[in-house]
Amino acid sequence: PVANAESVMVPRFPAARKTMNHWLIKSEPKEYSIDDLKRDKKIGWTGVRNYQARNFIKDKMKIGDLALFYHSSIKEPAIVGLVKICSRSYPEKDRSWAAIDVCFIKKFKKTLTIKQLKSNKSFKNMLAVKKGCRLSVQPVLRKDFQVILKLTK
């Protein structure tokens, strides 16, 4: 909690929502990896330059939402960890774009490659497996998210 102007303690985060959104966020590990986030604990997720992904950040991502951390542009792209959205969206320097803070939760013991996702029929509607879908921020259905968490234990 933090003190407001009237010295009344108010919670840092809004009250829990009835529904939580789930996400997949992509990063090239040579630029920023799950190990970097583990070290830093928290980072501003900036540099998203796609309007649809920006709108997800700006309009849909909320504090407390969970996201799968995905390593892209490598030999074996894979889901490698779990993060939490830990801020409201905020404008980048170029106010056309939005950013959000993400906090490290854990690095998965077992990664889940894009090949494994594509070979599992239950993920057939996931954006990450759709041909041509390169969004760096994308929603994930709750049922898919829960299965992925089980497969990465």
PDB file of C-alpha atoms in Angstrom:
ATOM      1  CA  PRO A   1       0.000   0.000   0.000  1.00  0.00           C
ATOM      2  CA  VAL A   2       0.954   3.620  -0.521  1.00  0.00           C
ATOM      3  CA  ALA A   3      -0.128   6.802   1.207  1.00  0.00           C
ATOM      4  CA  ASN A   4      -2.212   9.255  -0.798  1.00  0.00           C
ATOM      5  CA  ALA A   5      -2.365  13.035  -0.299  1.00  0.00           C
ATOM      6  CA  GLU A   6      -4.652  12.580   2.712  1.00  0.00           C
ATOM      7  CA  SER A   7      -2.266  10.059   4.325  1.00  0.00           C
ATOM      8  CA  VAL A   8      -4.758   7.246   3.855  1.00  0.00           C
ATOM      9  CA  MET A   9      -3.284   3.913   2.902  1.00  0.00           C
ATOM     10  CA  VAL A  10      -4.554   2.694  -0.460  1.00  0.00           C
ATOM     11  CA  PRO A  11      -3.664  -0.552  -2.204  1.00  0.00           C
ATOM     12  CA  ARG A  12      -1.050  -0.427  -4.950  1.00  0.00           C
ATOM     13  CA  PHE A  13      -3.083  -2.632  -7.260  1.00  0.00           C
ATOM     14  CA  PRO A  14      -6.768  -2.489  -8.133  1.00  0.00           C
ATOM     15  CA  ALA A  15      -9.166  -5.009  -6.609  1.00  0.00           C
ATOM     16  CA  ALA A  16      -9.057  -8.461  -8.157  1.00  0.00           C
ATOM     17  CA  ARG A  17     -11.090  -8.878 -11.308  1.00  0.00           C
ATOM     18  CA  LYS A  18     -13.480 -11.748 -11.874  1.00  0.00           C
ATOM     19  CA  THR A  19     -11.652 -12.679 -15.065  1.00  0.00           C
ATOM     20  CA  MET A  20      -7.995 -12.633 -15.889  1.00  0.00           C
ATOM     21  CA  ASN A  21      -6.619 -12.324 -19.380  1.00  0.00           C
ATOM     22  CA  HIS A  22      -3.799 -14.553 -20.520  1.00  0.00           C
ATOM     23  CA  TRP A  23      -1.148 -13.571 -23.021  1.00  0.00           C
ATOM     24  CA  LEU A  24       1.881 -14.693 -24.962  1.00  0.00           C
ATOM     25  CA  ILE A  25       4.675 -12.158 -25.371  1.00  0.00           C
ATOM     26  CA  LYS A  26       7.573 -12.725 -27.731  1.00  0.00           C
ATOM     27  CA  SER A  27      11.164 -11.663 -27.427  1.00  0.00           C
ATOM     28  CA  GLU A  28      14.314 -12.544 -29.310  1.00  0.00           C
ATOM     29  CA  PRO A  29      16.628 -13.975 -26.629  1.00  0.00           C
ATOM     30  CA  LYS A  30      19.654 -12.176 -28.091  1.00  0.00           C
ATOM     31  CA  GLU A  31      17.789  -8.898 -27.418  1.00  0.00           C
ATOM     32  CA  TYR A  32      16.111  -9.797 -24.108  1.00  0.00           C
ATOM     33  CA  SER A  33      15.721 -13.309 -22.702  1.00  0.00           C
ATOM     34  CA  ILE A  34      13.854 -14.934 -19.850  1.00  0.00           C
ATOM     35  CA  ASP A  35      17.225 -15.120 -18.058  1.00  0.00           C
ATOM     36  CA  ASP A  36      17.574 -11.339 -18.423  1.00  0.00           C
ATOM     37  CA  LEU A  37      14.123 -10.873 -16.907  1.00  0.00           C
ATOM     38  CA  LYS A  38      14.943 -13.316 -14.111  1.00  0.00           C
ATOM     39  CA  ARG A  39      17.948 -11.154 -13.294  1.00  0.00           C
ATOM     40  CA  ASP A  40      16.114  -7.796 -13.674  1.00  0.00           C
ATOM     41  CA  LYS A  41      12.839  -8.963 -12.039  1.00  0.00           C
ATOM     42  CA  LYS A  42      10.845  -6.276 -13.916  1.00  0.00           C
ATOM     43  CA  ILE A  43      11.070  -4.480 -17.261  1.00  0.00           C
ATOM     44  CA  GLY A  44       9.091  -2.061 -19.379  1.00  0.00           C
ATOM     45  CA  TRP A  45       7.807  -4.000 -22.391  1.00  0.00           C
ATOM     46  CA  THR A  46       8.568  -1.415 -25.052  1.00  0.00           C
ATOM     47  CA  GLY A  47       9.253  -1.373 -28.764  1.00  0.00           C
ATOM     48  CA  VAL A  48       6.042  -3.108 -29.881  1.00  0.00           C
ATOM     49  CA  ARG A  49       5.430  -1.672 -33.351  1.00  0.00           C
ATOM     50  CA  ASN A  50       2.265  -3.364 -34.515  1.00  0.00           C
ATOM     51  CA  TYR A  51      -1.050  -1.576 -34.048  1.00  0.00           C
ATOM     52  CA  GLN A  52      -3.012  -4.668 -33.028  1.00  0.00           C
ATOM     53  CA  ALA A  53      -0.374  -5.673 -30.463  1.00  0.00           C
ATOM     54  CA  ARG A  54      -0.229  -2.061 -29.231  1.00  0.00           C
ATOM     55  CA  ASN A  55      -3.999  -2.083 -28.756  1.00  0.00           C
ATOM     56  CA  PHE A  56      -3.779  -5.280 -26.697  1.00  0.00           C
ATOM     57  CA  ILE A  57      -1.239  -3.545 -24.444  1.00  0.00           C
ATOM     58  CA  LYS A  58      -3.170  -0.299 -24.253  1.00  0.00           C
ATOM     59  CA  ASP A  59      -6.744  -1.562 -23.983  1.00  0.00           C
ATOM     60  CA  LYS A  60      -6.743  -5.174 -22.787  1.00  0.00           C
ATOM     61  CA  MET A  61      -3.720  -5.992 -20.625  1.00  0.00           C
ATOM     62  CA  LYS A  62      -4.378  -5.410 -16.945  1.00  0.00           C
ATOM     63  CA  ILE A  63      -2.344  -5.600 -13.758  1.00  0.00           C
ATOM     64  CA  GLY A  64      -2.271  -9.210 -12.592  1.00  0.00           C
ATOM     65  CA  ASP A  65      -2.748 -10.777 -16.025  1.00  0.00           C
ATOM     66  CA  LEU A  66      -0.354 -13.643 -16.714  1.00  0.00           C
ATOM     67  CA  ALA A  67       1.718 -14.060 -19.859  1.00  0.00           C
ATOM     68  CA  LEU A  68       3.776 -16.820 -21.390  1.00  0.00           C
ATOM     69  CA  PHE A  69       7.280 -15.661 -22.296  1.00  0.00           C
ATOM     70  CA  TYR A  70       8.220 -16.886 -25.782  1.00  0.00           C
ATOM     71  CA  HIS A  71      11.695 -16.911 -27.321  1.00  0.00           C
ATOM     72  CA  SER A  72      11.367 -16.118 -31.029  1.00  0.00           C
ATOM     73  CA  SER A  73      13.721 -15.901 -34.011  1.00  0.00           C
ATOM     74  CA  ILE A  74      15.895 -18.795 -32.885  1.00  0.00           C
ATOM     75  CA  LYS A  75      16.423 -22.344 -34.171  1.00  0.00           C
ATOM     76  CA  GLU A  76      13.772 -23.783 -31.799  1.00  0.00           C
ATOM     77  CA  PRO A  77      11.302 -21.002 -30.872  1.00  0.00           C
ATOM     78  CA  ALA A  78       9.637 -21.933 -27.585  1.00  0.00           C
ATOM     79  CA  ILE A  79       7.600 -20.874 -24.577  1.00  0.00           C
ATOM     80  CA  VAL A  80      10.226 -20.595 -21.862  1.00  0.00           C
ATOM     81  CA  GLY A  81       8.672 -18.882 -18.855  1.00  0.00           C
ATOM     82  CA  LEU A  82       5.846 -17.153 -17.043  1.00  0.00           C
ATOM     83  CA  VAL A  83       5.489 -13.445 -16.300  1.00  0.00           C
ATOM     84  CA  LYS A  84       2.902 -11.152 -14.756  1.00  0.00           C
ATOM     85  CA  ILE A  85       1.644  -7.808 -16.003  1.00  0.00           C
ATOM     86  CA  CYS A  86       2.622  -5.440 -13.190  1.00  0.00           C
ATOM     87  CA  SER A  87       1.594  -1.990 -14.395  1.00  0.00           C
ATOM     88  CA  ARG A  88      -1.086  -0.229 -16.333  1.00  0.00           C
ATOM     89  CA  SER A  89      -0.159   0.643 -19.891  1.00  0.00           C
ATOM     90  CA  TYR A  90       1.679   3.893 -20.433  1.00  0.00           C
ATOM     91  CA  PRO A  91       2.761   5.817 -23.533  1.00  0.00           C
ATOM     92  CA  GLU A  92       6.239   5.454 -24.939  1.00  0.00           C
ATOM     93  CA  LYS A  93       8.228   8.579 -25.893  1.00  0.00           C
ATOM     94  CA  ASP A  94       6.526   8.481 -29.280  1.00  0.00           C
ATOM     95  CA  ARG A  95       3.036   8.713 -27.855  1.00  0.00           C
ATOM     96  CA  SER A  96       1.615   6.616 -30.717  1.00  0.00           C
ATOM     97  CA  TRP A  97       2.928   3.507 -28.984  1.00  0.00           C
ATOM     98  CA  ALA A  98       2.199   1.929 -25.610  1.00  0.00           C
ATOM     99  CA  ALA A  99       4.278  -0.045 -23.132  1.00  0.00           C
ATOM    100  CA  ILE A 100       3.551  -2.083 -20.032  1.00  0.00           C
ATOM    101  CA  ASP A 101       5.709  -3.447 -17.227  1.00  0.00           C
ATOM    102  CA  VAL A 102       6.167  -7.200 -16.874  1.00  0.00           C
ATOM    103  CA  CYS A 103       7.526  -8.990 -13.809  1.00  0.00           C
ATOM    104  CA  PHE A 104       9.319 -12.315 -13.711  1.00  0.00           C
ATOM    105  CA  ILE A 105       7.482 -15.250 -12.141  1.00  0.00           C
ATOM    106  CA  LYS A 106       9.438 -18.295 -13.305  1.00  0.00           C
ATOM    107  CA  LYS A 107      11.515 -19.927 -15.973  1.00  0.00           C
ATOM    108  CA  PHE A 108      10.026 -23.238 -17.064  1.00  0.00           C
ATOM    109  CA  LYS A 109      11.977 -26.432 -16.417  1.00  0.00           C
ATOM    110  CA  LYS A 110      10.596 -27.830 -19.670  1.00  0.00           C
ATOM    111  CA  THR A 111      10.144 -25.500 -22.630  1.00  0.00           C
ATOM    112  CA  LEU A 112       7.342 -25.946 -25.132  1.00  0.00           C
ATOM    113  CA  THR A 113       8.529 -25.492 -28.710  1.00  0.00           C
ATOM    114  CA  ILE A 114       6.446 -24.125 -31.549  1.00  0.00           C
ATOM    115  CA  LYS A 115       6.715 -27.573 -33.175  1.00  0.00           C
ATOM    116  CA  GLN A 116       5.160 -29.150 -30.079  1.00  0.00           C
ATOM    117  CA  LEU A 117       2.393 -26.543 -30.051  1.00  0.00           C
ATOM    118  CA  LYS A 118       1.641 -27.120 -33.738  1.00  0.00           C
ATOM    119  CA  SER A 119       1.602 -30.914 -33.352  1.00  0.00           C
ATOM    120  CA  ASN A 120      -0.941 -30.774 -30.506  1.00  0.00           C
ATOM    121  CA  LYS A 121      -4.460 -30.522 -31.957  1.00  0.00           C
ATOM    122  CA  SER A 122      -5.788 -28.840 -28.814  1.00  0.00           C
ATOM    123  CA  PHE A 123      -3.769 -25.711 -29.721  1.00  0.00           C
ATOM    124  CA  LYS A 124      -5.076 -25.481 -33.308  1.00  0.00           C
ATOM    125  CA  ASN A 125      -6.848 -22.160 -32.614  1.00  0.00           C
ATOM    126  CA  MET A 126      -3.933 -20.528 -30.812  1.00  0.00           C
ATOM    127  CA  LEU A 127      -2.647 -17.460 -32.653  1.00  0.00           C
ATOM    128  CA  ALA A 128       0.964 -18.548 -32.120  1.00  0.00           C
ATOM    129  CA  VAL A 129       0.460 -21.585 -34.382  1.00  0.00           C
ATOM    130  CA  LYS A 130      -1.438 -19.763 -37.130  1.00  0.00           C
ATOM    131  CA  LYS A 131       0.502 -19.338 -40.336  1.00  0.00           C
ATOM    132  CA  GLY A 132       1.620 -15.744 -40.759  1.00  0.00           C
ATOM    133  CA  CYS A 133       0.689 -14.592 -37.251  1.00  0.00           C
ATOM    134  CA  ARG A 134       3.738 -12.734 -36.007  1.00  0.00           C
ATOM    135  CA  LEU A 135       2.156 -10.606 -33.282  1.00  0.00           C
ATOM    136  CA  SER A 136       4.638 -10.018 -30.471  1.00  0.00           C
ATOM    137  CA  VAL A 137       1.759  -9.678 -27.978  1.00  0.00           C
ATOM    138  CA  GLN A 138      -1.225 -11.972 -28.353  1.00  0.00           C
ATOM    139  CA  PRO A 139      -4.093 -13.301 -26.270  1.00  0.00           C
ATOM    140  CA  VAL A 140      -4.181 -16.937 -25.162  1.00  0.00           C
ATOM    141  CA  LEU A 141      -7.360 -18.786 -24.220  1.00  0.00           C
ATOM    142  CA  ARG A 142      -7.569 -19.803 -20.570  1.00  0.00           C
ATOM    143  CA  LYS A 143      -7.874 -23.511 -21.439  1.00  0.00           C
ATOM    144  CA  ASP A 144      -4.769 -23.358 -23.660  1.00  0.00           C
ATOM    145  CA  PHE A 145      -2.882 -21.426 -20.997  1.00  0.00           C
ATOM    146  CA  GLN A 146      -3.675 -24.033 -18.341  1.00  0.00           C
ATOM    147  CA  VAL A 147      -2.600 -26.932 -20.582  1.00  0.00           C
ATOM    148  CA  ILE A 148       0.660 -25.147 -21.408  1.00  0.00           C
ATOM    149  CA  LEU A 149       1.398 -24.668 -17.702  1.00  0.00           C
ATOM    150  CA  LYS A 150       0.910 -28.418 -17.144  1.00  0.00           C
ATOM    151  CA  LEU A 151       3.130 -29.338 -20.105  1.00  0.00           C
ATOM    152  CA  THR A 152       5.987 -27.130 -18.899  1.00  0.00           C
ATOM    153  CA  LYS A 153       6.256 -28.665 -15.404  1.00  0.00           C
TER     154      LYS A 153
END
